[in-house]
Tab-separated table of C-alpha atoms in Angstrom:
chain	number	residue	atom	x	y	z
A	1	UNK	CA	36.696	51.874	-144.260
A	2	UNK	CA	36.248	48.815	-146.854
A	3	UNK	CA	34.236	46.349	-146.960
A	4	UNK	CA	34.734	43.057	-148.549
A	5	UNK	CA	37.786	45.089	-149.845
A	6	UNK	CA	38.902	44.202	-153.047
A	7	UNK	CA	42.219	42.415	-152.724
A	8	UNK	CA	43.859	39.934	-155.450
A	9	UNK	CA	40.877	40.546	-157.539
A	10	UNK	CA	38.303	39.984	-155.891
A	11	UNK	CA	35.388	41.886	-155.737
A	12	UNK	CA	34.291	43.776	-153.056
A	13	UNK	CA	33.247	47.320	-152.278
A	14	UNK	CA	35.164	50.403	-150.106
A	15	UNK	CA	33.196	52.753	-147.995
A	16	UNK	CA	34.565	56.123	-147.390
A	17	UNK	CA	33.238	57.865	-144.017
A	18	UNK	CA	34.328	61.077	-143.343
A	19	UNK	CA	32.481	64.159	-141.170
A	20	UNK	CA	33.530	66.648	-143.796
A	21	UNK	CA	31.519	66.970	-146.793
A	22	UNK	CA	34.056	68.840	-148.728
A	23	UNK	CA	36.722	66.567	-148.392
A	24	UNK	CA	34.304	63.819	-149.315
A	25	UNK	CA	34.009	65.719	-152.352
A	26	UNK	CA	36.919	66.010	-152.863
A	27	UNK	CA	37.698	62.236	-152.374
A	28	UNK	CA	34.854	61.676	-154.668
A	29	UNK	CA	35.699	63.966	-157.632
A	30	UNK	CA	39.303	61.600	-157.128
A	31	UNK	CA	37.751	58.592	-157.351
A	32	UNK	CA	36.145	59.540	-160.617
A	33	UNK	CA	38.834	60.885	-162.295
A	34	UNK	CA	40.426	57.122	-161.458
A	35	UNK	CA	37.560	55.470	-162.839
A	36	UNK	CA	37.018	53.992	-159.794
A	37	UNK	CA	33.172	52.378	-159.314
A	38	UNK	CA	33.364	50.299	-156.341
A	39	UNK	CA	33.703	53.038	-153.792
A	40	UNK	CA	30.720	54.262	-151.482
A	41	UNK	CA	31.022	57.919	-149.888
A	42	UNK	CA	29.237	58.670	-146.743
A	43	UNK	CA	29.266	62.036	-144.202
A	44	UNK	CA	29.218	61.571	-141.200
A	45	UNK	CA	31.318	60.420	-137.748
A	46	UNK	CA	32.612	57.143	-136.974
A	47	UNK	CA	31.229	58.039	-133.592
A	48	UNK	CA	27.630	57.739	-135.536
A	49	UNK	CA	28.579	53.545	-136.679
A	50	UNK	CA	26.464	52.348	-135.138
A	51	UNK	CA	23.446	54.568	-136.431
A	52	UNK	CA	24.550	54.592	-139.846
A	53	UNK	CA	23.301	50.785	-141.272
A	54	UNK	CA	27.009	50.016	-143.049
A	55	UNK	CA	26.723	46.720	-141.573
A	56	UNK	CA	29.846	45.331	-140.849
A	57	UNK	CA	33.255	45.751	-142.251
A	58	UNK	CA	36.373	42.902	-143.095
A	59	UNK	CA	39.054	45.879	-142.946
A	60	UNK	CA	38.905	49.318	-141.549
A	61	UNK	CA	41.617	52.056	-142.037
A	62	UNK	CA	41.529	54.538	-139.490
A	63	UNK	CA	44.393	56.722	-140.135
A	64	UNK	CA	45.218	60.013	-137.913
A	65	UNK	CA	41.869	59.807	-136.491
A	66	UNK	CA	41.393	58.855	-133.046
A	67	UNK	CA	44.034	61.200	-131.799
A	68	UNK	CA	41.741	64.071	-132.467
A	69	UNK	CA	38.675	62.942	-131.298
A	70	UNK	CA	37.163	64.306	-128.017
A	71	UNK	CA	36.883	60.620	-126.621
A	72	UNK	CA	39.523	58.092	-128.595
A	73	UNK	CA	38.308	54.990	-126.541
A	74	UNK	CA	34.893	55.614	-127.699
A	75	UNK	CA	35.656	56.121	-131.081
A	76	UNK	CA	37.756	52.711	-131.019
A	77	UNK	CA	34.843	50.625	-129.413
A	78	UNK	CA	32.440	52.165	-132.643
A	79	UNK	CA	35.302	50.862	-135.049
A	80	UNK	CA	34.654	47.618	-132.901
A	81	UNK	CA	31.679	47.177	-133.579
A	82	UNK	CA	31.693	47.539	-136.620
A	83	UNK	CA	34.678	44.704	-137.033
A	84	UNK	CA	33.446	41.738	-139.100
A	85	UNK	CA	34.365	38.287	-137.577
A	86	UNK	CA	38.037	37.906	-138.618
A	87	UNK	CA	38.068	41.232	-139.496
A	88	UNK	CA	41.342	43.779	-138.920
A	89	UNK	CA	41.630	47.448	-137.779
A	90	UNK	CA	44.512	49.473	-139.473
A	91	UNK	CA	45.165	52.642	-136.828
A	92	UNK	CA	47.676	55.475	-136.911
A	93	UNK	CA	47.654	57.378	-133.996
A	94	UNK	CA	50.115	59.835	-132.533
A	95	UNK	CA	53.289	59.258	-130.428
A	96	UNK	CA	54.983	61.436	-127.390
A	97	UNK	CA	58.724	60.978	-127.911
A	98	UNK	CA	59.053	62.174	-131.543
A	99	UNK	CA	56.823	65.349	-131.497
A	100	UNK	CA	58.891	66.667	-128.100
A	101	UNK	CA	58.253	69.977	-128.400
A	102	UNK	CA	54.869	70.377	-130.325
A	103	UNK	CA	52.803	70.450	-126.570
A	104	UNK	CA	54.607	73.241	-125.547
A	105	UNK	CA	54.006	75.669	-127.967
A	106	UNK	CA	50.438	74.301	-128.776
A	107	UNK	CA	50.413	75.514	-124.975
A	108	UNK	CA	52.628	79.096	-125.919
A	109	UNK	CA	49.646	79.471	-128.870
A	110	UNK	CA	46.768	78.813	-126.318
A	111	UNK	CA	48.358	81.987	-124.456
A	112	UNK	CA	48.894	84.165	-127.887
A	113	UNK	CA	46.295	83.294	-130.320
A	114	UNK	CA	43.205	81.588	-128.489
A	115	UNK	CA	40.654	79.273	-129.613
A	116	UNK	CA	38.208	82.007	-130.073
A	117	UNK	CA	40.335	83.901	-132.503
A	118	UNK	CA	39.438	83.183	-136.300
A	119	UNK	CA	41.758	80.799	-137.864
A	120	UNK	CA	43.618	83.164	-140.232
A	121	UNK	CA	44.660	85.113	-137.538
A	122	UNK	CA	45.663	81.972	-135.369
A	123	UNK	CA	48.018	80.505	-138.267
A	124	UNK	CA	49.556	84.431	-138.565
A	125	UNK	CA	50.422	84.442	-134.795
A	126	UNK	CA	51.633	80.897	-135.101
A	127	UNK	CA	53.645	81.458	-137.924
A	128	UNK	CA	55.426	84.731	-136.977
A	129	UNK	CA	56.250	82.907	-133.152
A	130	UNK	CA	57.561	79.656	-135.345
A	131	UNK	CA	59.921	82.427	-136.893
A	132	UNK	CA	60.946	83.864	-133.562
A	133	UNK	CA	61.520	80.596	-131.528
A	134	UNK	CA	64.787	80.587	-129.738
A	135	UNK	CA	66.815	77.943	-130.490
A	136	UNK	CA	66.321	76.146	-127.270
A	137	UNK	CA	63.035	75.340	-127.943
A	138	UNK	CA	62.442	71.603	-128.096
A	139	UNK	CA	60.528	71.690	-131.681
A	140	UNK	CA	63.613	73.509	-133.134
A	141	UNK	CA	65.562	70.770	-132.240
A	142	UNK	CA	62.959	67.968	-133.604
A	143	UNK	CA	63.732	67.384	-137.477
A	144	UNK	CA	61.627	64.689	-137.625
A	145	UNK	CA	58.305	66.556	-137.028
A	146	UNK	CA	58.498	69.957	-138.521
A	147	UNK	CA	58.281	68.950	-141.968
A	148	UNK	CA	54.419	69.471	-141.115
A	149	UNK	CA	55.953	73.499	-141.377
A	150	UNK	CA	56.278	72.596	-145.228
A	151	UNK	CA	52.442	71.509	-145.329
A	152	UNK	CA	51.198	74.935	-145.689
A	153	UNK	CA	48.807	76.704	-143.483
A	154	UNK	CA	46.651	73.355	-142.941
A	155	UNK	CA	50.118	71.670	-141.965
A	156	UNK	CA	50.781	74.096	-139.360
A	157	UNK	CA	47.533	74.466	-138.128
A	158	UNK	CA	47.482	70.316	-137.526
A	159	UNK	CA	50.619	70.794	-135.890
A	160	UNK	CA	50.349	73.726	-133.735
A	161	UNK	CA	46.882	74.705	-133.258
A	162	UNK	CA	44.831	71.783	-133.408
A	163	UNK	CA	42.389	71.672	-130.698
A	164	UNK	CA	41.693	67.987	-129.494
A	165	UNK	CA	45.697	66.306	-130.048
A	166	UNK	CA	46.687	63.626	-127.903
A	167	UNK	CA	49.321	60.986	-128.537
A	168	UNK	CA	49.630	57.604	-126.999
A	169	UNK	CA	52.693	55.548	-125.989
A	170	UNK	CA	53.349	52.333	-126.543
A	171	UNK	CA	51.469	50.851	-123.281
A	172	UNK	CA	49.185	53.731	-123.439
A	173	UNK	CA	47.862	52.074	-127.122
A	174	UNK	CA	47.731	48.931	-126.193
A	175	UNK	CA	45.581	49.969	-123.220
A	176	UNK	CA	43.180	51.712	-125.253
A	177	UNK	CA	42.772	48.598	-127.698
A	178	UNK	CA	42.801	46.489	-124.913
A	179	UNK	CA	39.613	48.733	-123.979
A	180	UNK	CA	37.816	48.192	-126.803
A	181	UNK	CA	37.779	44.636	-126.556
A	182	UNK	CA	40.856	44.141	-129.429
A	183	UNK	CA	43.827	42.428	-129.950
A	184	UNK	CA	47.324	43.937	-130.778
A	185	UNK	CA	48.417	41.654	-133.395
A	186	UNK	CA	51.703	43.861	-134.593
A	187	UNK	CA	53.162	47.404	-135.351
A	188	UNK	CA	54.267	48.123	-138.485
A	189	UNK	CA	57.674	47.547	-139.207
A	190	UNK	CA	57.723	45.339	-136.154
A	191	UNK	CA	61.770	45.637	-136.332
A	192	UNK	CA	61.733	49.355	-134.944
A	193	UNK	CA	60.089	47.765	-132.035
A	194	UNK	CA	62.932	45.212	-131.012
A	195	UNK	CA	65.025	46.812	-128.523
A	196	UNK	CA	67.499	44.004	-129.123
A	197	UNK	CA	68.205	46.303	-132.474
A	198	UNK	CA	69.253	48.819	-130.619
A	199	UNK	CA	71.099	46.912	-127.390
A	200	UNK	CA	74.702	45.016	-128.895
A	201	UNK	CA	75.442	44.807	-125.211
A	202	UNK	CA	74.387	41.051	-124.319
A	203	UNK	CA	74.433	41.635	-120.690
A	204	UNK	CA	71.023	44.545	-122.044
A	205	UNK	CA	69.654	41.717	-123.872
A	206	UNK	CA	69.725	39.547	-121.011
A	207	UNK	CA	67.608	41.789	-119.252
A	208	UNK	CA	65.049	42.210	-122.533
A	209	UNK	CA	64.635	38.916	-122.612
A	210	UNK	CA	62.133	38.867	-119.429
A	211	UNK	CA	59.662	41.384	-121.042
A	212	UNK	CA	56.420	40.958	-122.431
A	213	UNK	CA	55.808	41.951	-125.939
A	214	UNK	CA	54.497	45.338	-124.727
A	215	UNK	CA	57.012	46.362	-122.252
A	216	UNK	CA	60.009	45.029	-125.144
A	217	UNK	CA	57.753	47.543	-127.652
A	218	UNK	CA	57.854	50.075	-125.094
A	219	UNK	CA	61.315	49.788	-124.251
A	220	UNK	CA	62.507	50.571	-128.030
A	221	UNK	CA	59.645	53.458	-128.218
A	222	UNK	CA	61.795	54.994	-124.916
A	223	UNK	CA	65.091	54.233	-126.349
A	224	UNK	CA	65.382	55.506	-130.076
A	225	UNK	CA	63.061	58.837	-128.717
A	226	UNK	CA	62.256	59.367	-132.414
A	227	UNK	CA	58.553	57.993	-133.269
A	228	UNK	CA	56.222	60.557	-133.834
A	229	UNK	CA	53.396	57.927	-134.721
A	230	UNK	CA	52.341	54.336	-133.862
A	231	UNK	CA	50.954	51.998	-136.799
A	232	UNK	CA	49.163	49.062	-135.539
A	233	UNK	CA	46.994	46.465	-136.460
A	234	UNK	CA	44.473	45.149	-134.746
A	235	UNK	CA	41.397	42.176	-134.504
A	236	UNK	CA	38.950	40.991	-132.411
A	237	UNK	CA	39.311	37.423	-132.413
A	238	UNK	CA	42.474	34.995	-132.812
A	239	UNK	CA	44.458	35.093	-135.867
A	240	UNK	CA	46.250	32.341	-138.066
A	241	UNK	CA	49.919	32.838	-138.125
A	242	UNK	CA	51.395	33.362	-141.589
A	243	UNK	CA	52.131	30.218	-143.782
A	244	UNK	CA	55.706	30.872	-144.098
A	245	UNK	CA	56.639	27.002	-144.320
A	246	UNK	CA	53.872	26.444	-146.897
A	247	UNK	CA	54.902	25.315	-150.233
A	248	UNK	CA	51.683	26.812	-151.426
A	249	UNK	CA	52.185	30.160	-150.317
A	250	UNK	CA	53.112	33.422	-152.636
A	251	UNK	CA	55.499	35.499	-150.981
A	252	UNK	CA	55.236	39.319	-152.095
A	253	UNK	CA	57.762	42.188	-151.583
A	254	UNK	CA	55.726	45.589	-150.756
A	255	UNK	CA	56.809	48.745	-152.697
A	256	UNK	CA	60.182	46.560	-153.898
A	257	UNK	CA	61.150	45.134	-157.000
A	258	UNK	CA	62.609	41.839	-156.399
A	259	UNK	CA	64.931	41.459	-159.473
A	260	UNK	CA	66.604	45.207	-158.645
A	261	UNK	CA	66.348	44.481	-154.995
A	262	UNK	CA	68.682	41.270	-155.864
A	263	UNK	CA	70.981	43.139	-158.127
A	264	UNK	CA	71.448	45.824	-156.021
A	265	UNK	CA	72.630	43.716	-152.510
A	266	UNK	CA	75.699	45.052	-151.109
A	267	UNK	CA	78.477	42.291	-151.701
A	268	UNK	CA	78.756	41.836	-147.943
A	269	UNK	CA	75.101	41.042	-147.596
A	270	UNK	CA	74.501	43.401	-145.008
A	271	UNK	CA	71.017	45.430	-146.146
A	272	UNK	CA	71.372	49.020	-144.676
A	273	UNK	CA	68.170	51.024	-143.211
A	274	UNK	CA	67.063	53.869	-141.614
A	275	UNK	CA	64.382	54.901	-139.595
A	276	UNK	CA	64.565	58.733	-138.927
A	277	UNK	CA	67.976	58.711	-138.426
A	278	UNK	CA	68.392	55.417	-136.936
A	279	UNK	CA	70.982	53.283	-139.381
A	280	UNK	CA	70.546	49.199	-138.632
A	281	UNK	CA	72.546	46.414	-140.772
A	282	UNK	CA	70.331	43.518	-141.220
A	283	UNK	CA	72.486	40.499	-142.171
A	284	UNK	CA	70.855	38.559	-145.220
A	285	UNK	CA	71.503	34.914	-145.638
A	286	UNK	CA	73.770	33.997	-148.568
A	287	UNK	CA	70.862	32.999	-150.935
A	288	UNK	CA	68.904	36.212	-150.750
A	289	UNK	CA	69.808	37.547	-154.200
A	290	UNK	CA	68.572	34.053	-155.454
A	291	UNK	CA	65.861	34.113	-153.391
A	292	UNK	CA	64.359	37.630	-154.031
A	293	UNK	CA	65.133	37.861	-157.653
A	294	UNK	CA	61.991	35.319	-157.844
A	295	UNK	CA	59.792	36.967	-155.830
A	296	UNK	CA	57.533	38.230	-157.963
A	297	UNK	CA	54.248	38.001	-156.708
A	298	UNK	CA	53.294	34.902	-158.811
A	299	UNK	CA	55.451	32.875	-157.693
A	300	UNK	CA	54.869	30.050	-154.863
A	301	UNK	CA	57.546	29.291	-152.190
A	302	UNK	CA	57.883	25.603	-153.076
A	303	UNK	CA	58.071	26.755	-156.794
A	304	UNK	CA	61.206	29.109	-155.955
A	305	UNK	CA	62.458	25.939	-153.834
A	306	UNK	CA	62.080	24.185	-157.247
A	307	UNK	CA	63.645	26.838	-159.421
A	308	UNK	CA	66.709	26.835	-157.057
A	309	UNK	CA	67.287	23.030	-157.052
A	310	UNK	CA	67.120	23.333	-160.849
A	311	UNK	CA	70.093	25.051	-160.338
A	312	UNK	CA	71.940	22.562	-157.818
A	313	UNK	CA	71.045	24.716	-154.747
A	314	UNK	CA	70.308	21.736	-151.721
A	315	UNK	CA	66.580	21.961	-150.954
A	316	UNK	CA	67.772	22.279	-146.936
A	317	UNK	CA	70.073	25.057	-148.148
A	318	UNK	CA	66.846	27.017	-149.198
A	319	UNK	CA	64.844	25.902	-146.554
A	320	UNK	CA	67.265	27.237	-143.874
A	321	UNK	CA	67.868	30.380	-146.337
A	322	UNK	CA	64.351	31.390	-146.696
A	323	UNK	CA	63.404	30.947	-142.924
A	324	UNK	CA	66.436	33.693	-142.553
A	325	UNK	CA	65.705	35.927	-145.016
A	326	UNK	CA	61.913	36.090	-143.615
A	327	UNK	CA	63.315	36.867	-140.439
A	328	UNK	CA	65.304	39.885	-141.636
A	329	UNK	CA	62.849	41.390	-144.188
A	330	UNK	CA	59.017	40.270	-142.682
A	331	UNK	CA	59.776	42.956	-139.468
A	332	UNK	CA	61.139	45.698	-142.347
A	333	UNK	CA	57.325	45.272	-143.194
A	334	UNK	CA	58.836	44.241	-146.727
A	335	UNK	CA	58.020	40.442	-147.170
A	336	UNK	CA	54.905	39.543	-147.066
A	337	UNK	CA	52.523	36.664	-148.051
A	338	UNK	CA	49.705	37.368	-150.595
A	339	UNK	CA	46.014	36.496	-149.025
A	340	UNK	CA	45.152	33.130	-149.974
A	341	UNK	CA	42.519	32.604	-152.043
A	342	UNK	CA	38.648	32.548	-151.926
């Protein structure tokens, strides 16, 4: 969890809470071989906030967390309260549709190597029946979950053996945020969330179109059958759409290089991607190379706007442009806009 994170530069401070002292350790020993100062470490639970005196917090990251906690909507109302105003709540938690087939042979190992047995000889059972699955079992069928095989024995004992593991569908999520008094603002990678993405077939989308936000998320979760986690984020009070139409704002590409993003644009502008299988063509707008060869993190949208009319390109001609290309690459959870300052 941070608080008064440091972002563009600011300063700020990052608390780490975690209930196991070695892996705070090891987090620790990390963090100094980084160099990095501003970083507080604390043991404990998240169920113990509000005991603990952190005070309050402008960003929390709770990542694979809540899923394995005896009580997730209490553990969700301590994050809460512990939510500066304006504050934001990263989660991950755990989806049904793409880890079909890790519930049944959690329930197989409950039968062959019981909670009571010491963990060696748990992962040996669990290993030797992952070896002698038939091949109708669901999880042999699954490729986007048993990569967690390749983890090791921690990897298969978080898969298989784990003994508080629940996952949460779409409506089931927003329920339990809903709970707690929150706000689901978006998913990450909103796109994978548009059943229209999925459904060419207008007389479908005609039928999409009467959904609320949740049911249309919930809809895509049921269709594509492949995501094995939810990523949301979430406040407690009312946020400020983006800026997108402000001159003054800094567009920034996450994990892409602009300048070899632009050079490498197929020729018919048609940016290919794939989510676990699932291939989508998003259609760019004819100035995206332009466009994202500038993005550089510096730069401000109305001083691309200027660079481009340098060049003769109609200031409506990038106006349209850019309003299209944030529509294609803002739900890729690719273009973003930098915090503003202060």
């Amino acid at each position: 969890m941070g608080r008064q994170m440091q972002w563009a530069g600011r300063p700020g401070e990052v608390v780490w809470l975690d209930r196991s002292a070695a892996a705070c350790q090891v987090a620790e020993a990390r963090a100094r071989q980084r160099g990095l100062a501003n970083i507080r470490f604390v043991n404990g639970s998240l169920l113990d906030l509000p005991t603990l005196g952190l005070g309050e917090f402008d960003y929390i990251d709770c990542c694979g967390v809540l899923h394995h906690l005896p009580d997730p909507a209490a553990g969700l109302a301590a994050l809460a309260g512990a939510l500066a105003p304006g504050g934001g709540i990263g989660l991950m938690v755990y989806a049904p549709h793409g880890r079909t087939g890790v519930y049944m042979l959690q329930d197989a190992l409950r039968l062959l190597a019981p909670e009571e047995e010491p963990p060696a000889a748990r992962v040996e059972a669990a290993r030797r029946l992952w070896k002698h699955l038939p091949e109708t079992a669901w999880l042999r069928r699954n490729p986007w979950i048993t990569d967690h095989l390749d983890g090791g024995d921690a990897g298969l004992y978080d898969l298989l053996l784990n003994p508080r593991d629940v996952s949460f569908s779409v409506p089931q999520l927003a329920a339990l945020i809903g709970g707690a008094g929150l706000r689901l603002r978006c998913f990450v990678e909103p796109l994978r969330y548009d059943p229209d993405r999925y459904l060419p077939d207008p007389r479908l989308r005609a039928r999409t179109a009467a959904l609320d936000p949740v049911a249309r998320a919930a809809l895509a979760e049921s269709i594509c059958g492949n995501m094995g986690i939810h990523i949301a984020y979430v406040t407690r009070d009312e946020a400020p759409e983006p800026a997108w139409d402000d001159p003054a704002a800094i567009p920034v590409l996450r994990e892409l290089d602009g300048a070899a993003l632009a050079k490498g644009l197929p020729r018919d502008g048609v940016l290919r991607v794939t989510f676990d299988d699932i291939r989508l063509g998003i259609p760019l707008p004819r100035l995206a190379a332009a466009i994202l060869a500038r993005v550089d993190g510096q730069r401000r949208i109305g001083e691309i706007g200027d660079a481009l009319a340098a060049n003769g390109i109609p200031r409506e001609a990038f106006a349209r442009d850019w309003a299209a290309l944030r529509d294609a690459m803002e739900p890729l959870n690719r273009l973003l806009l930098a915090a503003p300052p202060g």
